[in-house]
Structure formats: structure tokens, C-alpha cells
Amino acid sequence: MSDASANARQPQEFEGVLAGSDTSVANFDGESRSALEKAQQFLHSNPAAVPLIVLVVSISAFGVIIGGKFFSAFSMTLILQQVAIVGIVGAAQTLVILTAGIDLSVGAIMVLSSVVMGQFAFRYGLPPSVAILCGFGVGAICGWINGALVAHMRLPPFIVTLGMWQIVLATNFLYSANETIRSQDIEEQAPILQFFGNTFRMGGAVFTYGVIAMVLLVTVLWYVLNHTAWGRHVYAIGDDPAAAELSGVWVSRTLVSVYVLAGLICALAGWALIGRIGSVSPTAGQFTNIESITAVVIGGISLFGGRGSILGMLFGALIVGVFSLGLRLIGTDPQWTYLLIGALIIVAVAIDQWIRKVAG
């Protein structure tokens, strides 16, 4: 037999051997993954899904228990009014936590900014619009100090903002001499300070401009975080700052910008706070920093940074508002609200760890 005829017969023999074999490509993804793993992957890709589900279930449950009164337009918008300040400050807290930091000074910066707005308008006689700008300047300066210490001196955000919280809180009381500017005086001389407390009606719903500010702020930040290079850099720093720097992200500058923006947002919250309570009080909003962290955690934003949606923070704030109003209408002891919110915080952190363990 010639070599040419032997070589010609070899492909036919191989084809015969392969004819009975399974030529399909092995699938290691779709079929091997359980429904639980698929759910984890979905929640990892959509971090706002869990708080949204909890929000819908909470509203439905209280609606069944209380009745149609809870579903009224007035009740729904009342919840929005109650969470407007927390939602605005929560937006600032979200930016910092996405970078794997935390800001314990947001509430104090908010109050100091509001005090500066009021004192500059009434003690120094500046035009109210200029006094408001000065309040924003104070918020930006406090944020810049936080950012510089964290980004350039490499100090832990928890320690930096804890110290800043004490400093700003003391400065607030020393500067204001614990003096409250009355609502009547503001209405007569500087009504623009109460702008975010003004209301308007849409059918049976009553909205304040503070609610509109919160919704617009969250919408804008959602777009910035998801559709701009700066937003992608914020997530990258929270996920792995060393890798982000190697990929060309200017980590220190981005961190400083995050804290400065957080300070400006806190100043906005301070302006909205004046409208909410009607006066300028150095003792207002003492628990806002804790409430903002609560909204962020329940909203599914990871305390380890790099994962979460600012929409989740808004849903988290609304969950707290729904529980507060619902339990109040039922007539239960207010301590039940704190108990349930505390349980939700623990569950939210446990879910975050569960998602990160499998899909992270």
C-alpha cells in the first residue's frame, strides 16, 4: 500500500470515530447555577432591588393593616416630607461610603451651615442670598478638610470625620451662643431661608420644595455616578484604590472632590432644614448622621465600598419613613420603630455579605 493511499484513508477513519461522539460544548454557567446563585447574581447586579422590594412589601403590609387611609396621597407625601432631610444628607453619605469611607460629621456640617446662613443674615446684616452662599462655603471647607486628611495624609475616614464631628459641633454652639433665630423673624426679614419648607399641592398630595430638591439631587447623582468618568472613578476607588491608581485614576483628587461635594450637599440639607423646622436652631438634626448611615445601609450600599446605588439609599430612607408613619398610625410604642429599623440594618448587612461572598 502506498503512503498516499494510507494518508487519504486516515481522515475518513477519524471522521468515523468522531461521528458517534458528542460534539457540543460543555456548559459551566447556565445549567450548573442554581436558582439561589442566579438570585445572588441578580442582586449583585441590581443592588437597589432588595430595598425596593422591602419598600413595596412594607407599604402593602401597612396598607392592609391600616386600610385605605395609609394609601392616601397625603400620607404618601407626608412620608416624603419626613425623609427629605435624611435623603439629602444620605446622598452625601452615599458618595463617601462608595469610596469605602464613612462620614460621621455630615449632620454637624449640615447644622453649622444652617447656623452660618442665619447668623450672617441677622447678626451681620448680609443679604440672605449672600448668607446662603456663605453657608455653602462653610460646608465645602469642612468637606475639603475631611478629604485632604483622608486622601493626602492617609488617615482613616472614621477617625477623621469623628474628630471633625466634635470640632464642628463645638464650633456650632460656640459661634451661635446656643441662640435660636425665630421663625417669625425669618418670615419677616429673610423668607428665602425658608424656601424649601414652602408647599404646593398636586391633587390631594402636598409637596414641599425640600422633597423636590431631594428627588432632583438623587436623580442627578444617579446619572453622574453611572454615566460619567468621575462616577466610575468613585466606584473604582471603593472597590480597590491601588488598582484604580494603576489604571490611571487620580485617587487623591477624586477623594477630595467626593468629600467637598458631600460638604456642599450637607449645606443644601442645612438650608432645607431651616425650611423644615422654620427656624435656625443649633440643636436641630442631632441624629442626622446616624439616620443617613441607616438609610445607606438599608438601601443596600456596601459599607466596604465600590458597590451600591444611590437609588437604594432613597428607598432605604423611605423604608424608615414608612415604618415610622405606619407604626404611629397603628398606635404602637415608638420604640418598636427603632427595634424594627435595627433589625433591618443587621439583615441588610448580612445580605450584603451573602451577595459579596458568592458573586463578588
Short mmCIF file of C-alpha atoms in Angstrom, two decimals, residues 18 33 58 62 96 105 123 146 162 218 248 258 272 278 287 293 302 348 360:
data_model
loop_
_atom_site.label_atom_id
_atom_site.label_comp_id
_atom_site.label_asym_id
_atom_site.label_seq_id
_atom_site.Cartn_x
_atom_site.Cartn_y
_atom_site.Cartn_z
CA LEU A 18 -15.87 11.23 15.89
CA ARG A 33 -26.01 27.51 38.52
CA SER A 58 -43.84 47.44 53.79
CA PHE A 62 -49.27 48.71 56.43
CA VAL A 96 -18.32 58.82 50.84
CA SER A 105 -19.66 64.69 60.53
CA ARG A 123 -26.10 89.23 63.04
CA ASN A 146 -12.00 65.87 55.65
CA LEU A 162 -15.28 61.58 64.15
CA VAL A 218 -30.68 61.86 43.84
CA GLY A 248 -4.89 55.93 35.71
CA VAL A 258 -16.07 63.48 46.93
CA ALA A 272 -33.63 72.65 53.67
CA GLY A 278 -38.99 77.08 60.22
CA PHE A 287 -29.14 62.34 64.87
CA ILE A 293 -25.97 55.82 57.62
CA SER A 302 -21.96 48.17 50.82
CA ALA A 348 -29.19 44.41 55.21
CA GLY A 360 -18.29 39.44 44.44
#
